[in-house]
Coordinates of C-alpha atoms in Angstrom, one line a residue:
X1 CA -3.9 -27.2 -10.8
X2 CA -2.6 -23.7 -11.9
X3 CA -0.3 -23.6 -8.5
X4 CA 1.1 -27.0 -9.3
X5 CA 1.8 -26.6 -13.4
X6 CA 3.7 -23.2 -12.5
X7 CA 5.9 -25.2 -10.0
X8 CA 6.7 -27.6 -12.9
X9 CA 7.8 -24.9 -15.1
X10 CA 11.6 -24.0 -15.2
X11 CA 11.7 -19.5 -14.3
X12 CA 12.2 -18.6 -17.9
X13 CA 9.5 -20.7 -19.5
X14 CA 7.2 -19.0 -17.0
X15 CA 8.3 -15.8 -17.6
X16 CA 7.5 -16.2 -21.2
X17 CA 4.3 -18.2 -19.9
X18 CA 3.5 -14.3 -18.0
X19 CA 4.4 -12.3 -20.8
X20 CA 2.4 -14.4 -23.8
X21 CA -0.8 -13.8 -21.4
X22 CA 0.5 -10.1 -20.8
X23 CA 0.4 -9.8 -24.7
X24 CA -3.5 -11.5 -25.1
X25 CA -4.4 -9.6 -22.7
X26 CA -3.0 -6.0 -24.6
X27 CA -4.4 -7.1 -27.7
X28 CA -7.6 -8.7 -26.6
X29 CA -8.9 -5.2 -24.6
X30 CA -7.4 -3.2 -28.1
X31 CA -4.5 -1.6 -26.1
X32 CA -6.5 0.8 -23.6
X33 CA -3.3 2.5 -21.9
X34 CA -2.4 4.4 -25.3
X35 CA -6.0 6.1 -24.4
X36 CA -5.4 6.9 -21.0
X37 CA -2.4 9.3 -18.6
X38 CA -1.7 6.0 -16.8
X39 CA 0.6 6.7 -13.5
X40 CA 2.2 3.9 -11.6
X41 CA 2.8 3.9 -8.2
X42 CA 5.5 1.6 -6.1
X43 CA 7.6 1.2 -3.3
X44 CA 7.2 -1.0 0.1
X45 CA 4.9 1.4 2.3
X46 CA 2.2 4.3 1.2
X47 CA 1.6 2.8 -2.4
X48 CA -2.2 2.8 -1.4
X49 CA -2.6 6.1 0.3
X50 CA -0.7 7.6 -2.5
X51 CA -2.5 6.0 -5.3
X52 CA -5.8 7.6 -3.4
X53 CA -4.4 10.7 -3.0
X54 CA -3.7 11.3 -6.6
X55 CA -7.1 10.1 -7.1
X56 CA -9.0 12.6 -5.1
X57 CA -6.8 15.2 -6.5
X58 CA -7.7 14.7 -10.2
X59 CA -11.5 14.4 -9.3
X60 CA -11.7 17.6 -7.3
X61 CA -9.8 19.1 -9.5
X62 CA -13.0 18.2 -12.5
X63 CA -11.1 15.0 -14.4
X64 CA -12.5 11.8 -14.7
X65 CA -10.2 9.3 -13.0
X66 CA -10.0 5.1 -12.5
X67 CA -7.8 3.3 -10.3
X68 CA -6.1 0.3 -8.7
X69 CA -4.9 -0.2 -5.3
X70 CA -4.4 -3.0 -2.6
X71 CA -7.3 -1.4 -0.5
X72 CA -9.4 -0.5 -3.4
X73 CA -10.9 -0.1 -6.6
X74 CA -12.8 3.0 -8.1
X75 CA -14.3 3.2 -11.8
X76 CA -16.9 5.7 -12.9
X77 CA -17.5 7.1 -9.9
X78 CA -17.9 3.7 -7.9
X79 CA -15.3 2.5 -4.9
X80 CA -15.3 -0.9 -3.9
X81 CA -13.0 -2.8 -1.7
X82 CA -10.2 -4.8 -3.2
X83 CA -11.5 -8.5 -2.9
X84 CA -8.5 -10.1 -4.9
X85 CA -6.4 -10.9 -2.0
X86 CA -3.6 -9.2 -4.2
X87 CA -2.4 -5.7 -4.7
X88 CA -2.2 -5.8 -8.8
X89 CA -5.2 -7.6 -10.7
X90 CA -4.0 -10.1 -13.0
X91 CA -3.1 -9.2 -16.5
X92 CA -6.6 -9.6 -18.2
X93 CA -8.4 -8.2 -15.1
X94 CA -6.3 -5.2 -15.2
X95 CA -6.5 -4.3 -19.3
X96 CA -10.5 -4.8 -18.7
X97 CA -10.2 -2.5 -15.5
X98 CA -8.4 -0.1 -18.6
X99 CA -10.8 -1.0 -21.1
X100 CA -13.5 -0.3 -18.5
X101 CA -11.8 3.2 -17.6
X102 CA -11.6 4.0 -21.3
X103 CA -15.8 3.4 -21.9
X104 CA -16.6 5.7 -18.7
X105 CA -14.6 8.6 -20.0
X106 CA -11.5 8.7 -17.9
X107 CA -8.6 10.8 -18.9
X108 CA -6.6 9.2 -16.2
X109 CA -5.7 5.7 -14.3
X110 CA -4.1 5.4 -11.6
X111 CA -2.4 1.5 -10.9
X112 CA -0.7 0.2 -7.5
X113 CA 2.1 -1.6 -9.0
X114 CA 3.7 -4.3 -6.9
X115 CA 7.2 -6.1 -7.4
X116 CA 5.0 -9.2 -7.3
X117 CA 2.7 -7.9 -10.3
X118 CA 6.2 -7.0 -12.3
X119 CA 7.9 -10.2 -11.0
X120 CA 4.3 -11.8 -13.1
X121 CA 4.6 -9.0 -15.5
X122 CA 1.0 -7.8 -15.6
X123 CA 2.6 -4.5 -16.0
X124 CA 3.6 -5.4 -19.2
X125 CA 1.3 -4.5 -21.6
X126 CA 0.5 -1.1 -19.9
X127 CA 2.3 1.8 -21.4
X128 CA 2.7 4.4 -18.0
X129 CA 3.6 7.8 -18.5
X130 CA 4.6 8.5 -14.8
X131 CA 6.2 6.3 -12.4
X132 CA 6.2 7.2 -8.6
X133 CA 9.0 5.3 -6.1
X134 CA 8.0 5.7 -2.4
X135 CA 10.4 4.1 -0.3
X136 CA 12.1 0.7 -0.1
X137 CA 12.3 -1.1 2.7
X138 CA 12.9 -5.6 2.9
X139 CA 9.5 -7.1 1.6
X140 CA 8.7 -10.5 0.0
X141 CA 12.0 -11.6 0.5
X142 CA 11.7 -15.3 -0.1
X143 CA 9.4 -14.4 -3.1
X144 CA 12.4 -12.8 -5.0
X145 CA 15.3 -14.9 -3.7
X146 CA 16.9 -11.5 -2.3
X147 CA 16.3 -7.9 -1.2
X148 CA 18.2 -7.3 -4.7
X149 CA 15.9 -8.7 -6.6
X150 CA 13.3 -7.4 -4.9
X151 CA 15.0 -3.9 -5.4
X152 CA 15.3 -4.7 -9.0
X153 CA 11.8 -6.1 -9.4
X154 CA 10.7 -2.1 -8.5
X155 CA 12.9 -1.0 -10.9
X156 CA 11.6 -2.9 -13.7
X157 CA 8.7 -0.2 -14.2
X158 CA 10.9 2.6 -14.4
X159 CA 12.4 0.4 -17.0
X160 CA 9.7 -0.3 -18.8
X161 CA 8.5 3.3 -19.0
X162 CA 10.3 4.4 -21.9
X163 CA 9.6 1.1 -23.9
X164 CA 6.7 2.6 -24.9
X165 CA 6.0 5.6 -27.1
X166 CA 4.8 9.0 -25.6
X167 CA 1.3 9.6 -26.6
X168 CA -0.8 12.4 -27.6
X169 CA -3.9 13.0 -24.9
X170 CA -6.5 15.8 -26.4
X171 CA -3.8 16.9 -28.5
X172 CA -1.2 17.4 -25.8
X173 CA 2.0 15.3 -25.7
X174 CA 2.8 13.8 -22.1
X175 CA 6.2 13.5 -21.0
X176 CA 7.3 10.3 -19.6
X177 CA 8.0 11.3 -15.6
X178 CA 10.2 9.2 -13.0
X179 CA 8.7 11.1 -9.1
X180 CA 11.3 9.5 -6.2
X181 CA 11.2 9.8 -2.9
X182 CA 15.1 11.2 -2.4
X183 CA 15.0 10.7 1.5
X184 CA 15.5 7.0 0.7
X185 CA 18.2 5.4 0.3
X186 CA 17.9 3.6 -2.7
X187 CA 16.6 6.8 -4.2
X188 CA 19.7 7.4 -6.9
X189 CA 18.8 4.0 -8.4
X190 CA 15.6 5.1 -9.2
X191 CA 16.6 8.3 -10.7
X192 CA 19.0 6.4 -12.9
X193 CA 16.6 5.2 -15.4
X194 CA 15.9 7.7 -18.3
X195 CA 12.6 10.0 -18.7
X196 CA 11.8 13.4 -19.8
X197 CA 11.2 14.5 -16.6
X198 CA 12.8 14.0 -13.1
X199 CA 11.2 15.1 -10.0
X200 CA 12.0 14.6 -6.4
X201 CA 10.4 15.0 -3.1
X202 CA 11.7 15.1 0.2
X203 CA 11.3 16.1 3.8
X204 CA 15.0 16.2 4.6
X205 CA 17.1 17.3 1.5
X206 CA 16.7 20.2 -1.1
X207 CA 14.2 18.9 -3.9
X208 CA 11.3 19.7 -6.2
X209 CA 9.0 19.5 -3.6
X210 CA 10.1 20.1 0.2
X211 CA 8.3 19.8 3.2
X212 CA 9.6 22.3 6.0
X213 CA 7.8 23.9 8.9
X214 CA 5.8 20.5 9.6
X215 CA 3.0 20.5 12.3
X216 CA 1.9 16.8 13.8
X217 CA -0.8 16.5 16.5
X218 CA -3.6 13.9 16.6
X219 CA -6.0 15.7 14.9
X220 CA -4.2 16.3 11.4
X221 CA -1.0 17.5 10.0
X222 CA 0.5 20.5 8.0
X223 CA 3.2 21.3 6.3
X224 CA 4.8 24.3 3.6
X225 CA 5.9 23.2 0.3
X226 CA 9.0 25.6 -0.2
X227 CA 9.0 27.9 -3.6
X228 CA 10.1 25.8 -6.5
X229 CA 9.6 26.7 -10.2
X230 CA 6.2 24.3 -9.6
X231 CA 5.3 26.1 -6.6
X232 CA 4.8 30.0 -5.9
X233 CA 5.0 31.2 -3.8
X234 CA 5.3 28.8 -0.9
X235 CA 2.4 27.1 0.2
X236 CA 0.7 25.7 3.5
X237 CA -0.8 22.5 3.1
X238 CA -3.3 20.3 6.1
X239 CA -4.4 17.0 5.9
X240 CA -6.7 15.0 8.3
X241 CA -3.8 12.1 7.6
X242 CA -1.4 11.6 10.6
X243 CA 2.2 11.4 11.0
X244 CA 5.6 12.0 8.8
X245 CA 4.8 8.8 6.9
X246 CA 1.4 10.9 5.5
X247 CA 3.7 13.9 4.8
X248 CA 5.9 11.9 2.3
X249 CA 2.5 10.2 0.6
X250 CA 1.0 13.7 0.2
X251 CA 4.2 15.2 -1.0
X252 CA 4.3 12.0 -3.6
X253 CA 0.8 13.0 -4.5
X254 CA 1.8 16.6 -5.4
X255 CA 4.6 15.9 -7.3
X256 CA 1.9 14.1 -9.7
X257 CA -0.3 16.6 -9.5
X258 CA 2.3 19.7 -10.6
X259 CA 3.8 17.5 -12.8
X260 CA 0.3 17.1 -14.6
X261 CA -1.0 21.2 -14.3
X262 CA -3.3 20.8 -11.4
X263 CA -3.7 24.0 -9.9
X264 CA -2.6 24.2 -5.8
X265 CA -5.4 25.2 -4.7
X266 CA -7.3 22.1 -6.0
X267 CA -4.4 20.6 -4.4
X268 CA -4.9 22.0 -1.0
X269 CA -8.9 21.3 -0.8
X270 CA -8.1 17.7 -2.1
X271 CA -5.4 17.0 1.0
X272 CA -8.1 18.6 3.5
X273 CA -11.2 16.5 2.5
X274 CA -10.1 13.5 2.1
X275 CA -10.7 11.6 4.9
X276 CA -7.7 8.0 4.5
X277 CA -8.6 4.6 3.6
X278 CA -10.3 1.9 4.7
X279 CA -8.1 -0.2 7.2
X280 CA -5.6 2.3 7.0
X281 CA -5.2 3.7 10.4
X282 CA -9.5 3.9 10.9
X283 CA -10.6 4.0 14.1
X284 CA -13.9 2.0 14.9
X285 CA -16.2 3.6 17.1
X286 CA -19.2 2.2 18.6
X287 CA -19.7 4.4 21.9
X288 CA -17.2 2.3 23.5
X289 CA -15.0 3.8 26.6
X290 CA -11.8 3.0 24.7
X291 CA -10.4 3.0 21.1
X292 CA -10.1 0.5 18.8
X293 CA -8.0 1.3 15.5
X294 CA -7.5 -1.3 12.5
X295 CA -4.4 -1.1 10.1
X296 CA -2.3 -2.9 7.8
X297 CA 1.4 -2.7 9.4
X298 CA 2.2 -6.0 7.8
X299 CA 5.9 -5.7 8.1
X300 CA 8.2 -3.9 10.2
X301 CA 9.1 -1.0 8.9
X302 CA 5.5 -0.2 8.2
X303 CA 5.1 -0.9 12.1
X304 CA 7.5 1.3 13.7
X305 CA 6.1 4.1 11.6
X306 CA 2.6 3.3 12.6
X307 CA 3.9 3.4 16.7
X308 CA 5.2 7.1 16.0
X309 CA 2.2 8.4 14.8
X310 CA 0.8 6.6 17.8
X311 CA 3.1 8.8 20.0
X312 CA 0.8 11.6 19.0
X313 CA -2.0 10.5 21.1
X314 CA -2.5 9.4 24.7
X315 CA -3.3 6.2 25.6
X316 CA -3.4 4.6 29.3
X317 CA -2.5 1.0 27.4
X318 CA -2.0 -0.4 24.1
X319 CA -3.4 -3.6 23.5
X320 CA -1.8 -5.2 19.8
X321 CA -3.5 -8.2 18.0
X322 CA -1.1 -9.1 15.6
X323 CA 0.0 -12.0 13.4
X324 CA 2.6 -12.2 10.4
X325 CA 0.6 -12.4 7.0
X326 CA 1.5 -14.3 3.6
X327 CA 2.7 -18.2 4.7
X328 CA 5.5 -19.6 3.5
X329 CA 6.9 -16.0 2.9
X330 CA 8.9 -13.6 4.9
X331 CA 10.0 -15.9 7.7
X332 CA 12.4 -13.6 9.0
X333 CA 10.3 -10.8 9.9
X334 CA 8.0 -12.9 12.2
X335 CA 10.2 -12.3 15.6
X336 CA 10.7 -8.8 14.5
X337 CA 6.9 -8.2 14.7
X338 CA 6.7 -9.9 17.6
X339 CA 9.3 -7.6 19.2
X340 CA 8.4 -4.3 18.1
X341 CA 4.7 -5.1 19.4
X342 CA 6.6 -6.2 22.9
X343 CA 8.4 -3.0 23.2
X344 CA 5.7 -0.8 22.2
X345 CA 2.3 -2.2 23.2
X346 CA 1.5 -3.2 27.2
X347 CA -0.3 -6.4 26.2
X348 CA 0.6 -8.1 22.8
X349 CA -1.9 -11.0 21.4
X350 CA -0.5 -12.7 18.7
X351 CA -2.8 -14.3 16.2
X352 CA -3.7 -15.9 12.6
X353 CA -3.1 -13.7 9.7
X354 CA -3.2 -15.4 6.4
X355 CA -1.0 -19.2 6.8
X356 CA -1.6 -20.5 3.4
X357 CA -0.6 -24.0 3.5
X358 CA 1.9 -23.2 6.5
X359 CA 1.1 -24.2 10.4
X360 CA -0.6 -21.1 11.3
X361 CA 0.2 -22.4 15.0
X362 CA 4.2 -22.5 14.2
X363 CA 4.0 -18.7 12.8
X364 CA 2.2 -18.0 16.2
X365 CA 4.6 -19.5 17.6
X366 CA 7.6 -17.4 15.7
X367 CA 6.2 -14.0 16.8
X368 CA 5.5 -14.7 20.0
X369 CA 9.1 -15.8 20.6
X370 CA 10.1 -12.1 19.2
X371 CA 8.0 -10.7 22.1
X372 CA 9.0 -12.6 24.6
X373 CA 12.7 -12.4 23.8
X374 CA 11.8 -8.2 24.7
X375 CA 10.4 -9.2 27.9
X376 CA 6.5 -10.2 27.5
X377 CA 5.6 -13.2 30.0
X378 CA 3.2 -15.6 28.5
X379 CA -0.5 -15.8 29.9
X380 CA 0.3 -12.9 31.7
X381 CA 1.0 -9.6 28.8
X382 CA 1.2 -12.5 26.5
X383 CA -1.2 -14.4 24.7
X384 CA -1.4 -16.7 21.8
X385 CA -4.5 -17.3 20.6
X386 CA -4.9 -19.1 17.6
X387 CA -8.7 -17.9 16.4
X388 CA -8.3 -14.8 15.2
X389 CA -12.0 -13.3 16.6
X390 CA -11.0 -14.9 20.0
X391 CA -8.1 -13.1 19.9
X392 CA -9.7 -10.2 19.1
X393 CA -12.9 -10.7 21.6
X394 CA -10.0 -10.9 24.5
X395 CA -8.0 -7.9 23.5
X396 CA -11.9 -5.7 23.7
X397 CA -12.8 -7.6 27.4
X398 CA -9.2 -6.2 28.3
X399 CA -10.1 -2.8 27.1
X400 CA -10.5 0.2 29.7
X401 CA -11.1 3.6 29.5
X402 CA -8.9 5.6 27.2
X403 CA -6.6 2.3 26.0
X404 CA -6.0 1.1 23.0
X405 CA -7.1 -1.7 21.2
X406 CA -4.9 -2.3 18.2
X407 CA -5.3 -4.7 15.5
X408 CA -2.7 -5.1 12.7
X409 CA -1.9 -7.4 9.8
X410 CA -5.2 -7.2 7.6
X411 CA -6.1 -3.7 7.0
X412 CA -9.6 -3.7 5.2
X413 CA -8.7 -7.1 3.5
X414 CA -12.2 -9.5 2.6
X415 CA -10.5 -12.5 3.4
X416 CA -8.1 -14.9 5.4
X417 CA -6.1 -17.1 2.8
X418 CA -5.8 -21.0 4.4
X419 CA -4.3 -24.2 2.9
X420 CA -5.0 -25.2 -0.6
X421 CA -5.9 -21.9 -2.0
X422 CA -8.9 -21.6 0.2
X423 CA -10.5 -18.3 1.6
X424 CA -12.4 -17.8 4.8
X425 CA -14.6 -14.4 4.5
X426 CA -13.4 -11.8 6.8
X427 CA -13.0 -8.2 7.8
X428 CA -11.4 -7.1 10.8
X429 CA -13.5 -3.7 10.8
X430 CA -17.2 -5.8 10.5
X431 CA -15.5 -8.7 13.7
X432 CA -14.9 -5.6 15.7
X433 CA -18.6 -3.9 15.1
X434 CA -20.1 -7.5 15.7
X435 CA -17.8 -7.6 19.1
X436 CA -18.6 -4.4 20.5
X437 CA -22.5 -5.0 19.9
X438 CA -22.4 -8.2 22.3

């Protein structure tokens, strides 16, 4: 019923539809983000790792901390997985999960913001003192009408930053802080909005916080933050986390950290204990011959950067289970999946992800035609297999020693979303463990 009253509804009588409940929702939980250092993190790819990242930071380092993310949720002292089937709780969930943070003592929340969350504006009733840009890179295309809007959608929380008054926290006044990523492209548009404080990271480019002399293998990575007035003198940082893309998540965690007093050395033992996410490049090992690694990679930008860090280890064959997630979004992307998989992995099996109330046989069908456009031969390196734990039973009896077995799309997610707002319970990690048992 929801679904089909919101289709009714002309855009703007929506948007005021999202706001009133934004509003209810403020008042109702007695405005819990005046009480708290709340930092919002955006962006296509990293949003997760980087909302983690800050999190472990700000525990080691003694504070009490609460947060949101698409992978999970963590409130005095507790982690659980993120059941929602969406990255940003709905506007009543999310003031509770304040209220909630505000009861166990937390000086600090951390919330995943998505440009679907802002599009519904259940960021609207939080008042966020720092706002972190990752990257930017085309996403829920057909959701916004246009990458623009999508781009703009972002934007809307560094927007909304400065709506609110800055607040007083134990007697100290916190500056309102914009942290960008200034390796991407659409950095400057970021940086455009007004705060107290600008602070940029980078890898490439002279910044607040630099990466140089950067060491990647497949057991961890390290890099030195150059000397900036944040940072003296320069500092040598190591993190179990793999690849470039982990360098510009920790650097993004960091910047938050300096920008709130954390000390570096907290800093450092926080990057070398934490261990990544669930579904987030974790490998699942039970005494098996060869490896089987589960990640999100939902779109392609996220995928090529996940086959680089793959370059780091040594496989005899790759074998990729894949499928193109959200239904009746994204079209575009399908083939693209479907080739990168074709040009990277030796044996590509393309799967359901989460159809909705589309054919999940026709989106099959979409990515495999991206793969074998790049030279994959049906039945042969090719295989469409509609049930997802078929497809994933057949890429393990495939399996030899030292190969691969990759499975994208779902990450850590609890469920596969089918027609008519339905759910099927799943988890890609607990398939593969009940697999490898048989």
């Amino acid at each position: 019923m929801k679904t089909f009253v919101k289709k009714l509804l002309p855009p703007f009588i929506l948007g005021w539809y999202h706001q009133v409940l934004a509003f209810l929702a403020m008042v109702i939980y007695g405005f819990p983000s005046n009480k708290l250092i709340v930092i919002g993190v955006t962006g296509t790819n990293g949003k997760s790792t980087v909302v983690n990242l800050i999190g472990e930071i700000l525990k080691i380092s003694g504070h009490q901390v609460a947060w949101t993310a698409t992978t999970n949720f963590f409130l005095d002292g507790q982690e659980r997985l993120n059941d929602q089937k969406m990255t940003m709780p709905g506007r009543f969930k999310t003031q509770k999960f304040l209220a909630d943070s505000v009861r166990a003592g937390c000086k600090y929340a951390i919330i995943e913001t998505s440009s679907e969350g802002i599009k519904q504006y259940r960021h609207w009733g939080i008042n966020y003192d720092l706002a972190v840009f990752t990257n930017l890179t085309p996403e829920h295309i057909e959701a916004h009408g246009s990458f623009e809007n999508y781009k703009k959608a972002k934007g809307r929380l560094f927007k909304h930053l400065t709506k609110f008054p800055k607040k007083k926290i134990n007697n100290q006044l916190i500056d309102k802080t914009i942290i960008v990523n200034t390796d991407d492209q659409y950095a400057d548009y970021f940086l455009n909005f007004p705060a107290d404080k600008k602070l940029a990271f980078s890898i490439k480019k002279k910044s607040d916080f630099r990466a140089t002399s950067i060491k990647l293998d497949s057991n961890g990575t390290s890099f030195t933050l150059q000397p900036t007035p944040y940072n003296l003198p320069p500092t040598t940082y190591k993190t179990n986390l793999l690849g470039k893309v982990n360098i510009y998540n920790c650097l993004s965690a960091i910047a938050v950290a300096k920008a709130l007093g954390i000390d570096s050395d907290k800093i450092q033992q926080a990057l070398l204990k934490y261990k990544g996410m669930p579904g987030r490049f974790e490998f699942i090992d039970k005494g098996q011959k060869f490896k089987v690694m589960i990640d999100y990679a939902p779109e392609p930008e996220s995928m090529k950067k996940l086959y680089e860090t793959l370059q780091l280890f040594k496989f005899n064959k790759i074998i990729h289970v894949l499928g193109s997630c959200g239904g009746g979004r994204d079209k575009s992307r399908r083939p693209i999946l479907g080739k990168l998989a074709a040009e990277n992995a030796d044996i590509v099996i393309v799967t359901n992800e989460d159809p909705y109330d589309e054919d999940p046989q026709q989106i099959i069908d979409q990515v495999a035609a991206g793969a074998e456009a790049n030279g994959k031969i049906l039945n042969q390196n090719l295989f469409k297999i509609l049930d997802r734990r078929e497809a994933i039973k057949k890429a393990l009896s495939l399996a030899n020693d030292n190969d691969l077995v990759l499975l994208t799309g779902k990450g850590c997610e609890q469920h596969i979303c089918v027609t008519r707002g339905k759910k099927i319970k799943w988890d890609d990690r607990e398939v593969v463990r009940g697999l490898l048992k048989i």
